Backbone as JSON, one array per atom type, in Angstrom:
{
  "sequence": "XXXXXXXXXXXXXXXXXXXXXXXXXXXXXXXXXXXXXXXXXXXXXXXXXXXXXXXXXXXXXXXXXXXXXXXXXXXXXXXXXXXXXXXXXXXXXXXXXXXXXXXXXXXXXXXXXXXXXXXXXXXXXXXXXXXXXXXXXXXXXXXXXXXXXXXXXXXXXXXXXXXXXXXXXXXXXXXXXXXXXXXXXXXXXXXXXXXXXXXXXXXXXXXXXXXXXXXXXXXXXXXXXXXXXXXXXXXXXXXXX",
  "N": [[-5.55, 4.36, -59.22], [-4.64, 3.03, -56.08], [-6.41, 3.25, -53.13], [-5.5, 3.22, -49.84], [-6.93, 2.8, -46.89], [-6.77, 3.65, -43.49], [-7.77, 3.06, -40.21], [-9.17, 2.92, -36.88], [-8.02, 2.65, -33.49], [-6.28, 4.99, -31.27], [-3.67, 4.51, -32.05], [-3.45, 4.81, -34.73], [-2.66, 7.4, -35.16], [0.14, 7.55, -35.06], [0.82, 6.48, -37.53], [-0.22, 8.38, -39.26], [1.54, 10.47, -38.7], [3.81, 9.22, -39.58], [3.58, 9.27, -42.32], [4.79, 11.54, -43.4], [7.48, 10.88, -43.3], [7.63, 9.05, -45.25], [7.47, 10.34, -47.6], [9.25, 10.58, -49.81], [9.36, 7.95, -50.95], [6.66, 7.57, -51.4], [6.21, 9.49, -53.3], [7.3, 8.36, -55.55], [5.48, 6.34, -55.84], [3.19, 7.64, -56.37], [1.36, 7.56, -58.48], [0.09, 5.18, -58.15], [-0.64, 4.48, -55.5], [-2.3, 5.68, -52.55], [-2.5, 6.91, -49.27], [-4.97, 7.23, -46.77], [-5.61, 8.25, -43.52], [-7.42, 8.05, -40.68], [-8.44, 8.23, -37.39], [-10.71, 6.47, -35.15], [-11.08, 7.01, -32.5], [-10.37, 6.74, -28.95], [-9.37, 3.69, -27.18], [-11.12, 3.39, -25.07], [-13.44, 4.62, -26.01], [-14.05, 2.96, -28.17], [-14.51, 0.57, -26.88], [-17.03, 0.88, -25.86], [-18.76, 0.45, -27.89], [-19.35, 1.25, -31.24], [-20.67, 1.18, -33.67], [-23.21, 0.01, -36.02], [-24.44, -2.85, -37.67], [-25.0, -2.92, -41.13], [-26.03, -4.24, -43.8], [-23.56, -4.6, -46.2], [-21.86, -2.98, -44.86], [-20.55, -1.12, -42.01], [-22.26, 1.12, -40.08], [-21.39, 4.05, -38.51], [-21.57, 5.15, -35.15], [-22.4, 8.28, -33.55], [-20.14, 10.64, -31.97], [-17.46, 10.05, -32.24], [-14.08, 10.43, -33.51], [-14.17, 10.41, -36.25], [-16.31, 11.75, -37.35], [-16.54, 14.11, -38.97], [-15.58, 13.26, -41.36], [-16.2, 10.62, -42.32], [-18.88, 8.21, -42.36], [-19.28, 5.56, -42.36], [-17.93, 2.19, -42.47], [-16.39, 0.03, -44.78], [-15.24, 3.3, -45.89], [-16.77, 5.81, -48.05], [-15.44, 7.26, -50.93], [-15.0, 3.76, -51.88], [-12.23, 2.14, -50.53], [-9.23, 0.52, -51.85], [-8.07, -1.21, -50.05], [-8.5, -1.74, -46.54], [-7.24, -0.88, -43.43], [-7.15, -1.72, -39.97], [-6.38, -0.52, -36.87], [-5.45, -2.45, -34.19], [-7.05, -2.94, -30.97], [-5.78, -1.54, -27.89], [-4.04, -3.61, -25.72], [-2.34, -3.66, -23.55], [-2.95, -1.96, -21.32], [-5.34, -3.11, -20.47], [-4.6, -5.73, -19.76], [-2.88, -5.27, -17.64], [-4.46, -3.83, -15.82], [-6.25, -5.75, -15.09], [-5.19, -7.0, -12.97], [-3.41, -9.34, -12.72], [-0.99, -11.96, -12.96], [1.3, -13.76, -14.96], [3.29, -16.65, -15.43], [6.01, -17.38, -17.69], [5.14, -19.6, -19.02], [2.42, -19.37, -18.93], [0.92, -19.95, -16.66], [-0.92, -19.1, -13.73], [0.62, -17.36, -11.0], [1.53, -17.06, -7.52], [0.57, -14.05, -6.12], [0.05, -10.76, -4.7], [-2.18, -9.97, -6.04], [-5.46, -10.52, -7.52], [-6.0, -13.75, -8.74], [-6.52, -15.18, -11.94], [-7.5, -17.65, -14.31], [-6.02, -18.72, -17.45], [-8.06, -19.25, -19.23], [-10.19, -17.76, -18.14], [-9.08, -15.25, -18.42], [-8.93, -14.94, -21.2], [-11.68, -14.97, -21.82], [-12.55, -12.65, -20.45], [-11.1, -10.73, -21.78], [-11.99, -10.97, -24.49], [-14.62, -10.24, -24.07], [-14.48, -7.55, -23.23], [-13.27, -6.36, -25.44], [-15.06, -6.83, -27.46], [-16.5, -5.31, -29.36], [-14.68, -4.1, -31.17], [-13.48, -6.44, -32.13], [-15.67, -7.7, -33.32], [-16.28, -5.86, -35.32], [-14.1, -6.14, -37.07], [-14.24, -8.89, -37.82], [-16.8, -8.96, -38.95], [-16.58, -7.21, -41.2], [-14.73, -8.65, -42.63], [-16.21, -10.95, -43.17], [-17.99, -9.87, -44.97], [-16.53, -9.81, -47.2], [-14.78, -7.73, -47.69], [-11.67, -6.13, -48.47], [-9.75, -6.25, -46.02], [-7.49, -5.62, -43.34], [-5.64, -6.23, -40.29], [-3.81, -4.32, -37.82], [-1.07, -4.46, -35.7], [-0.55, -3.02, -32.43], [2.11, -1.16, -30.73], [4.64, -3.1, -28.97], [5.14, -3.34, -25.36], [6.72, -0.46, -23.87], [9.7, 0.01, -22.0], [9.72, 2.12, -20.16], [7.15, 2.25, -19.46], [6.77, 0.54, -17.39], [6.84, 1.58, -14.71], [6.01, 1.13, -12.19], [6.22, -0.39, -8.98], [4.68, -2.55, -8.79], [4.83, -4.2, -10.97], [6.98, -6.37, -12.58], [9.51, -6.68, -15.13], [9.54, -9.22, -16.61], [6.91, -10.09, -16.07], [5.33, -8.12, -17.28], [5.96, -8.56, -19.98], [5.04, -11.2, -20.25], [2.28, -10.83, -19.83], [1.65, -9.11, -21.97], [2.39, -10.72, -24.2], [0.6, -12.82, -23.89], [-1.93, -11.63, -24.41], [-1.42, -10.59, -26.96], [-1.03, -12.9, -28.47], [-3.62, -13.88, -28.37], [-5.01, -12.08, -30.03], [-3.68, -12.58, -32.42], [-4.38, -15.24, -32.91], [-7.14, -14.99, -33.21], [-7.28, -13.41, -35.53], [-6.1, -15.2, -37.33], [-7.95, -17.32, -37.26], [-10.14, -16.14, -38.48], [-9.23, -15.6, -40.97], [-7.98, -13.2, -41.37], [-5.65, -10.93, -42.61], [-2.67, -9.85, -40.98], [-0.75, -7.21, -39.87], [2.26, -7.3, -38.43], [4.31, -6.1, -35.71], [7.6, -5.43, -36.59], [10.47, -7.49, -35.82], [12.87, -6.1, -35.59], [12.26, -3.8, -34.31], [12.35, -4.29, -31.65], [14.03, -4.54, -28.46], [16.74, -6.39, -26.88], [15.43, -7.65, -24.82], [12.84, -7.9, -25.55], [11.16, -5.71, -25.47], [9.78, -2.67, -26.86], [12.05, -0.7, -28.72], [13.48, 2.32, -27.47], [13.65, 4.42, -29.34], [11.38, 4.36, -30.81], [9.33, 5.37, -29.35], [6.62, 7.57, -28.46], [7.22, 9.48, -26.59], [8.58, 10.41, -23.35], [6.57, 10.87, -21.51], [4.43, 9.54, -22.57], [3.01, 6.55, -22.36], [2.24, 4.48, -24.0], [2.1, 4.85, -26.87], [3.45, 4.77, -30.22], [5.87, 6.66, -32.21], [6.44, 8.92, -35.03], [8.43, 7.55, -36.44], [7.89, 4.9, -35.79], [5.35, 4.77, -36.94], [6.01, 5.13, -39.67], [7.48, 2.78, -40.06], [5.51, 0.8, -39.78], [3.81, 1.48, -41.89], [5.46, 0.87, -44.06], [5.56, -1.88, -43.71], [2.93, -2.49, -44.26], [2.79, -1.92, -46.98], [4.02, -4.11, -47.99], [2.25, -6.15, -47.76], [0.36, -8.89, -49.02], [-2.33, -8.45, -49.58], [-2.35, -5.83, -50.23], [-0.33, -5.22, -52.03], [-0.94, -5.96, -54.64], [-2.7, -4.0, -55.49], [-1.0, -1.79, -55.45], [0.69, -2.39, -57.52], [-0.86, -2.17, -59.75]],
  "CA": [[-4.78, 4.53, -57.99], [-5.14, 2.23, -54.96], [-6.56, 3.97, -51.88], [-5.32, 2.42, -48.66], [-7.56, 3.55, -45.79], [-6.39, 3.12, -42.19], [-8.52, 3.64, -39.11], [-9.02, 2.16, -35.64], [-7.85, 3.41, -32.27], [-5.34, 6.12, -31.28], [-2.38, 4.14, -32.67], [-3.46, 5.28, -36.11], [-2.01, 8.72, -35.19], [1.55, 7.37, -35.38], [0.96, 6.27, -38.97], [-0.43, 9.68, -39.9], [2.8, 11.17, -38.57], [4.81, 8.51, -40.36], [3.42, 9.56, -43.74], [5.77, 12.56, -43.8], [8.78, 10.21, -43.47], [7.52, 8.19, -46.45], [7.14, 11.19, -48.75], [10.09, 10.26, -50.97], [8.92, 6.71, -51.55], [5.3, 7.73, -51.89], [6.26, 10.29, -54.53], [7.53, 7.43, -56.66], [4.29, 5.51, -55.99], [2.05, 8.55, -56.37], [0.38, 7.21, -59.52], [-0.49, 3.87, -57.89], [-1.12, 4.28, -54.15], [-2.51, 6.85, -51.7], [-2.95, 6.58, -47.93], [-5.8, 8.1, -45.96], [-5.55, 7.72, -42.16], [-8.28, 8.77, -39.74], [-8.78, 7.39, -36.24], [-12.08, 6.45, -34.64], [-11.1, 7.47, -31.12], [-9.58, 5.97, -27.99], [-9.9, 2.35, -26.9], [-12.27, 3.52, -24.17], [-14.6, 4.91, -26.85], [-14.37, 1.77, -28.99], [-15.01, -0.5, -25.99], [-18.44, 1.13, -25.58], [-19.55, 0.19, -29.09], [-19.22, 2.42, -32.12], [-21.23, 0.93, -35.0], [-24.27, -0.96, -36.21], [-24.26, -3.58, -38.94], [-25.97, -2.48, -42.15], [-25.67, -4.85, -45.09], [-22.12, -4.84, -46.39], [-21.11, -1.91, -44.2], [-20.78, -0.75, -40.62], [-22.61, 2.5, -39.92], [-20.72, 4.47, -37.29], [-22.31, 5.96, -34.21], [-21.86, 9.62, -33.32], [-19.3, 10.76, -30.8], [-16.11, 9.59, -32.49], [-13.26, 11.39, -34.22], [-14.39, 10.28, -37.68], [-17.61, 12.28, -37.76], [-16.48, 15.12, -40.03], [-14.92, 12.7, -42.53], [-16.88, 9.44, -42.88], [-19.96, 7.72, -41.51], [-19.4, 4.12, -42.46], [-16.74, 1.42, -42.79], [-15.4, 0.94, -45.33], [-15.79, 4.61, -46.24], [-17.09, 6.12, -49.45], [-15.36, 6.14, -51.9], [-14.5, 2.51, -51.41], [-10.78, 1.98, -50.7], [-8.76, -0.78, -52.32], [-7.86, -2.02, -48.84], [-8.81, -1.0, -45.31], [-6.52, -1.38, -42.27], [-7.75, -1.38, -38.68], [-5.42, -0.63, -35.75], [-6.03, -3.28, -33.15], [-7.19, -2.29, -29.65], [-4.67, -1.61, -26.92], [-4.25, -4.65, -24.72], [-1.45, -3.5, -22.4], [-3.65, -1.41, -20.19], [-6.33, -4.06, -20.0], [-3.95, -6.88, -19.12], [-2.35, -4.86, -16.34], [-5.54, -3.41, -14.92], [-6.97, -6.93, -14.65], [-4.54, -7.44, -11.73], [-3.03, -10.72, -12.83], [0.38, -12.2, -13.38], [1.48, -15.06, -15.58], [4.63, -17.1, -15.75], [6.24, -17.46, -19.12], [4.33, -20.71, -19.56], [0.99, -19.04, -18.94], [0.22, -20.4, -15.45], [-0.97, -18.09, -12.68], [1.56, -17.5, -9.91], [1.02, -16.41, -6.31], [0.85, -12.63, -6.03], [-0.99, -10.07, -3.91], [-3.31, -9.63, -6.91], [-6.39, -11.58, -7.77], [-5.54, -14.68, -9.78], [-7.51, -15.74, -12.84], [-6.91, -18.61, -15.21], [-5.86, -18.27, -18.83], [-9.38, -19.3, -19.86], [-10.93, -16.61, -17.66], [-8.47, -14.06, -18.99], [-9.37, -14.84, -22.59], [-13.09, -14.59, -21.83], [-12.67, -11.24, -20.05], [-10.48, -9.93, -22.86], [-12.89, -10.98, -25.64], [-15.82, -9.51, -23.71], [-14.19, -6.12, -23.2], [-12.89, -5.9, -26.78], [-15.95, -7.51, -28.41], [-16.96, -4.45, -30.44], [-13.61, -4.01, -32.18], [-13.32, -7.76, -32.73], [-16.82, -7.95, -34.18], [-16.15, -5.01, -36.51], [-13.11, -6.75, -37.98], [-14.76, -10.14, -38.35], [-17.96, -8.67, -39.82], [-16.12, -6.68, -42.48], [-14.09, -9.76, -43.37], [-17.31, -11.8, -43.64], [-18.62, -9.21, -46.12], [-15.55, -9.95, -48.27], [-13.97, -6.55, -47.92], [-10.22, -6.31, -48.41], [-9.44, -5.62, -44.77], [-6.38, -6.21, -42.6], [-5.47, -5.7, -38.94], [-2.48, -3.76, -37.57], [-0.7, -4.55, -34.3], [-0.03, -1.84, -31.74], [3.46, -1.43, -30.25], [4.91, -3.86, -27.75], [5.36, -2.4, -24.23], [7.96, 0.27, -23.67], [10.17, -0.22, -20.62], [9.37, 3.22, -19.25], [5.75, 2.04, -19.03], [6.78, -0.31, -16.2], [7.39, 2.42, -13.66], [5.37, 0.79, -10.91], [6.81, -1.53, -8.28], [3.74, -3.67, -8.83], [5.03, -5.01, -12.16], [8.35, -6.61, -13.0], [9.6, -6.74, -16.59], [9.05, -10.5, -17.2], [5.47, -10.15, -15.94], [4.78, -7.26, -18.32], [6.09, -9.25, -21.28], [4.13, -12.35, -20.27], [0.92, -10.33, -20.02], [1.51, -8.62, -23.34], [2.44, -11.84, -25.14], [-0.64, -13.57, -23.76], [-3.0, -10.92, -25.14], [-1.02, -10.46, -28.35], [-1.3, -14.17, -29.12], [-5.05, -13.99, -28.54], [-5.37, -11.37, -31.24], [-3.13, -13.28, -33.59], [-5.18, -16.44, -33.16], [-8.46, -14.54, -33.72], [-7.06, -13.01, -36.93], [-5.87, -16.41, -38.11], [-9.2, -18.08, -37.36], [-11.08, -15.46, -39.37], [-8.57, -15.35, -42.25], [-7.65, -11.77, -41.4], [-4.23, -10.58, -42.68], [-2.24, -9.1, -39.83], [0.56, -6.51, -39.97], [2.9, -7.44, -37.13], [5.45, -5.22, -35.41], [8.81, -6.14, -36.97], [11.36, -7.84, -34.71], [13.96, -5.12, -35.45], [11.78, -2.71, -33.44], [12.44, -4.74, -30.27], [15.36, -4.66, -27.87], [17.11, -7.76, -26.57], [14.52, -8.19, -23.82], [11.5, -8.04, -26.11], [10.41, -4.46, -25.37], [10.0, -1.74, -27.96], [13.21, 0.15, -28.58], [13.03, 3.67, -27.07], [13.56, 5.36, -30.45], [10.04, 4.3, -31.42], [8.36, 5.89, -28.37], [6.08, 8.9, -28.68], [7.81, 10.39, -25.62], [8.72, 9.92, -22.0], [5.3, 10.94, -20.78], [3.46, 8.73, -23.27], [3.37, 5.18, -21.96], [1.68, 3.46, -24.87], [2.06, 5.05, -28.31], [4.65, 4.96, -31.02], [6.09, 7.97, -32.82], [6.41, 8.93, -36.48], [9.31, 6.49, -36.93], [7.11, 3.66, -35.68], [4.32, 4.82, -37.97], [6.64, 4.87, -40.96], [7.85, 1.36, -40.12], [4.3, 0.01, -39.99], [3.35, 1.75, -43.26], [6.31, 0.08, -44.96], [5.11, -3.27, -43.59], [1.63, -2.56, -44.96], [3.04, -1.94, -48.43], [4.53, -5.45, -48.31], [1.19, -7.14, -47.57], [-0.21, -9.44, -50.25], [-3.65, -7.87, -49.83], [-2.14, -4.44, -50.63], [0.69, -5.06, -53.07], [-1.55, -6.08, -55.97], [-3.22, -2.69, -55.86], [0.13, -0.89, -55.7], [1.31, -2.73, -58.8], [-1.77, -1.92, -60.88]],
  "C": [[-5.44, 3.75, -56.85], [-5.2, 3.09, -53.7], [-6.45, 2.99, -50.73], [-5.83, 3.25, -47.47], [-7.23, 2.87, -44.48], [-7.18, 3.84, -41.11], [-8.3, 2.77, -37.86], [-8.81, 3.1, -34.47], [-6.75, 4.49, -32.39], [-3.99, 5.78, -31.87], [-2.31, 4.53, -34.14], [-2.74, 6.64, -36.24], [-0.51, 8.59, -35.53], [1.75, 7.15, -36.89], [0.67, 7.56, -39.76], [0.85, 10.51, -39.84], [3.88, 10.53, -39.45], [4.7, 8.79, -41.85], [4.46, 10.57, -44.23], [7.15, 11.94, -44.02], [8.79, 9.33, -44.69], [7.4, 9.03, -47.71], [7.95, 10.85, -49.99], [9.61, 9.03, -51.7], [7.52, 6.86, -52.12], [5.24, 8.58, -53.15], [6.46, 9.39, -55.73], [6.3, 6.56, -56.92], [3.02, 6.33, -56.2], [0.96, 8.19, -57.39], [-0.35, 5.91, -59.2], [-1.08, 3.71, -56.48], [-1.27, 5.62, -53.41], [-3.06, 6.37, -50.36], [-3.91, 7.64, -47.42], [-5.89, 7.46, -44.58], [-6.37, 8.59, -41.24], [-8.68, 7.84, -38.62], [-10.25, 7.51, -35.86], [-12.17, 7.01, -33.24], [-10.25, 6.55, -30.24], [-10.17, 4.58, -27.83], [-11.11, 2.42, -25.98], [-13.54, 3.78, -24.98], [-15.03, 3.67, -27.64], [-14.92, 0.64, -28.14], [-16.51, -0.33, -25.72], [-19.35, 0.8, -26.77], [-19.61, 1.43, -29.95], [-19.87, 2.22, -33.47], [-22.49, 0.09, -34.89], [-24.1, -1.58, -37.59], [-25.38, -3.21, -39.9], [-25.55, -3.05, -43.5], [-24.19, -5.14, -45.15], [-21.26, -3.88, -45.61], [-21.39, -1.86, -42.7], [-21.11, 0.75, -40.6], [-22.13, 2.95, -38.55], [-21.59, 5.36, -36.45], [-21.66, 7.33, -34.06], [-20.95, 9.6, -32.09], [-17.87, 10.29, -30.99], [-15.39, 10.58, -33.41], [-13.53, 11.42, -35.72], [-15.48, 11.18, -38.23], [-17.56, 13.24, -38.95], [-16.0, 14.53, -41.36], [-15.65, 11.5, -43.15], [-17.86, 8.91, -41.87], [-20.12, 6.21, -41.58], [-18.0, 3.5, -42.68], [-17.16, 0.28, -43.71], [-16.04, 2.25, -45.78], [-16.15, 4.71, -47.71], [-16.24, 7.33, -49.85], [-14.66, 4.92, -51.32], [-13.01, 2.39, -51.59], [-10.44, 0.62, -51.3], [-8.59, -1.74, -51.15], [-8.08, -1.12, -47.63], [-8.07, -1.66, -44.14], [-7.14, -0.88, -40.99], [-6.73, -1.61, -37.58], [-6.08, -1.38, -34.61], [-6.09, -2.57, -31.81], [-5.95, -2.46, -28.8], [-4.95, -2.7, -25.9], [-3.4, -4.47, -23.48], [-2.21, -3.05, -21.17], [-4.66, -2.39, -19.59], [-5.68, -5.19, -19.23], [-3.4, -6.5, -17.76], [-3.45, -4.51, -15.37], [-6.35, -4.6, -14.42], [-6.35, -7.55, -13.4], [-4.23, -8.94, -11.77], [-1.58, -10.81, -13.26], [0.48, -13.62, -13.95], [2.98, -15.39, -15.65], [4.8, -17.17, -17.24], [5.41, -18.54, -19.76], [2.84, -20.47, -19.54], [0.23, -19.49, -17.71], [0.19, -19.29, -14.41], [0.05, -18.39, -11.58], [1.03, -16.74, -8.71], [1.5, -14.97, -6.24], [-0.16, -12.0, -5.1], [-2.26, -9.76, -4.73], [-4.24, -10.82, -7.06], [-5.91, -12.45, -8.93], [-6.73, -15.1, -10.64], [-6.79, -16.68, -13.8], [-6.77, -18.03, -16.59], [-7.2, -18.26, -19.54], [-10.23, -18.11, -19.43], [-10.4, -15.31, -18.27], [-8.92, -13.86, -20.43], [-10.84, -14.4, -22.66], [-13.27, -13.13, -21.48], [-12.17, -10.34, -21.16], [-11.45, -9.84, -24.05], [-14.19, -10.24, -25.34], [-15.59, -8.01, -23.79], [-13.92, -5.57, -24.6], [-13.85, -6.43, -27.84], [-16.37, -6.62, -29.56], [-15.92, -4.35, -31.55], [-13.42, -5.36, -32.88], [-14.46, -8.04, -33.7], [-16.73, -7.1, -35.44], [-15.21, -5.64, -37.52], [-13.68, -8.0, -38.64], [-15.93, -9.88, -39.32], [-17.52, -8.17, -41.18], [-15.43, -7.75, -43.32], [-15.15, -10.7, -43.92], [-18.0, -11.2, -44.87], [-17.67, -9.15, -47.32], [-14.87, -8.63, -48.65], [-12.49, -6.89, -47.78], [-9.72, -5.58, -47.18], [-8.3, -6.36, -44.07], [-6.27, -5.54, -41.24], [-4.01, -5.28, -38.75], [-2.17, -3.84, -36.08], [-0.3, -3.19, -33.74], [1.38, -2.16, -31.24], [3.5, -2.43, -29.09], [5.09, -2.86, -26.59], [6.7, -1.7, -24.34], [8.4, 0.09, -22.21], [9.79, 0.88, -19.68], [7.9, 3.16, -18.84], [5.73, 1.3, -17.7], [7.4, 0.44, -15.04], [6.78, 2.16, -12.3], [6.06, -0.43, -10.29], [5.93, -2.76, -8.37], [4.04, -4.64, -9.97], [6.5, -5.15, -12.46], [8.35, -6.83, -14.52], [9.14, -8.08, -17.17], [7.53, -10.63, -17.12], [4.78, -9.32, -17.02], [4.81, -7.95, -19.67], [5.15, -10.45, -21.35], [2.69, -11.92, -20.5], [0.69, -9.87, -21.44], [1.47, -9.76, -24.35], [1.16, -12.67, -25.08], [-1.75, -12.93, -24.58], [-2.69, -10.8, -26.61], [-1.32, -11.75, -29.12], [-2.79, -14.39, -29.28], [-5.49, -13.29, -29.83], [-4.87, -12.08, -32.49], [-3.97, -14.52, -33.93], [-6.55, -16.07, -33.71], [-8.34, -14.14, -35.18], [-6.88, -14.25, -37.81], [-7.14, -17.2, -38.33], [-10.18, -17.47, -38.35], [-10.5, -15.18, -40.76], [-8.2, -13.9, -42.46], [-6.13, -11.55, -41.54], [-3.86, -9.66, -41.52], [-0.87, -8.49, -40.08], [1.19, -6.54, -38.57], [4.01, -6.4, -36.96], [6.72, -5.98, -35.74], [9.74, -6.38, -35.78], [12.46, -6.8, -34.54], [13.56, -3.92, -34.61], [11.95, -3.04, -31.96], [13.86, -4.77, -29.78], [15.61, -6.12, -27.5], [16.2, -8.43, -25.56], [13.1, -8.38, -24.33], [10.62, -6.83, -25.97], [10.67, -3.62, -26.61], [11.27, -0.93, -27.69], [12.76, 1.59, -28.32], [12.91, 4.64, -28.23], [12.2, 5.33, -31.16], [8.95, 4.87, -30.49], [7.9, 7.3, -28.73], [6.61, 9.93, -27.68], [7.78, 9.82, -24.22], [7.42, 9.86, -21.25], [4.17, 10.12, -21.42], [3.85, 7.26, -23.05], [2.94, 4.1, -22.95], [2.05, 3.62, -26.36], [3.43, 5.13, -28.94], [4.71, 6.33, -31.65], [6.03, 7.85, -34.35], [7.29, 7.81, -37.07], [8.61, 5.14, -36.86], [6.04, 3.62, -36.75], [4.86, 4.54, -39.34], [6.96, 3.38, -41.13], [6.62, 0.5, -40.43], [3.72, 0.24, -41.38], [4.17, 0.95, -44.28], [5.93, -1.4, -44.9], [3.78, -3.47, -44.32], [1.85, -2.68, -46.45], [3.6, -3.28, -48.91], [3.41, -6.52, -48.29], [0.63, -7.6, -48.92], [-1.53, -8.76, -50.6], [-3.55, -6.42, -50.27], [-1.31, -4.35, -51.89], [0.11, -5.16, -54.46], [-2.11, -4.74, -56.44], [-2.12, -1.69, -56.14], [0.72, -1.14, -57.05], [0.43, -2.36, -59.99], [-1.45, -0.59, -61.54]]
}
């Protein structure tokens, strides 16, 4: 049986909820695949550093949600494949007080302007621990893949400070950074399917965790991403065995 282990930030919770919606399909696959999903904590926790490198593994520091279940990545017993939910970039891109045109050039705003190069440097510095964890595990030849978080939800843009095109430009800028980093390191990436987006490029509301939750997807989103994982080349061989 192929064990597919999923961890990372708080977006892993949507996939845990989505497991119940996959029960019928997983029953048919019960002899070949099993999911285990445990989050490490919030992005704030992961930004502070959460591991140390130890040979082929990452030993996890105390103070995270994993403590009662596992102490290293990949965990023991070794999974067939390990998925890592990518850090949240929406909050970071907005809190950086910047705006970009669709082409990526700074425009005049009341906010501090920074160039695309400065934005990438700031982003990679803040998210360096999560990025290093992914790249290190890939360097150790583990079967690991990354998982995108949801696109922005329109109800997230409830401030007069941000217009919809600006929110999408900020999100797309940071999303493309992650995609390029995954590509450069040979990391398979599970992308959010286009059918989850509305005509403007925002997440459809039926995938939202709720009106008061500005970032996370719900069980339906989690189910969707699990189905995408089962299509991945790095996973499907284990499912077929």
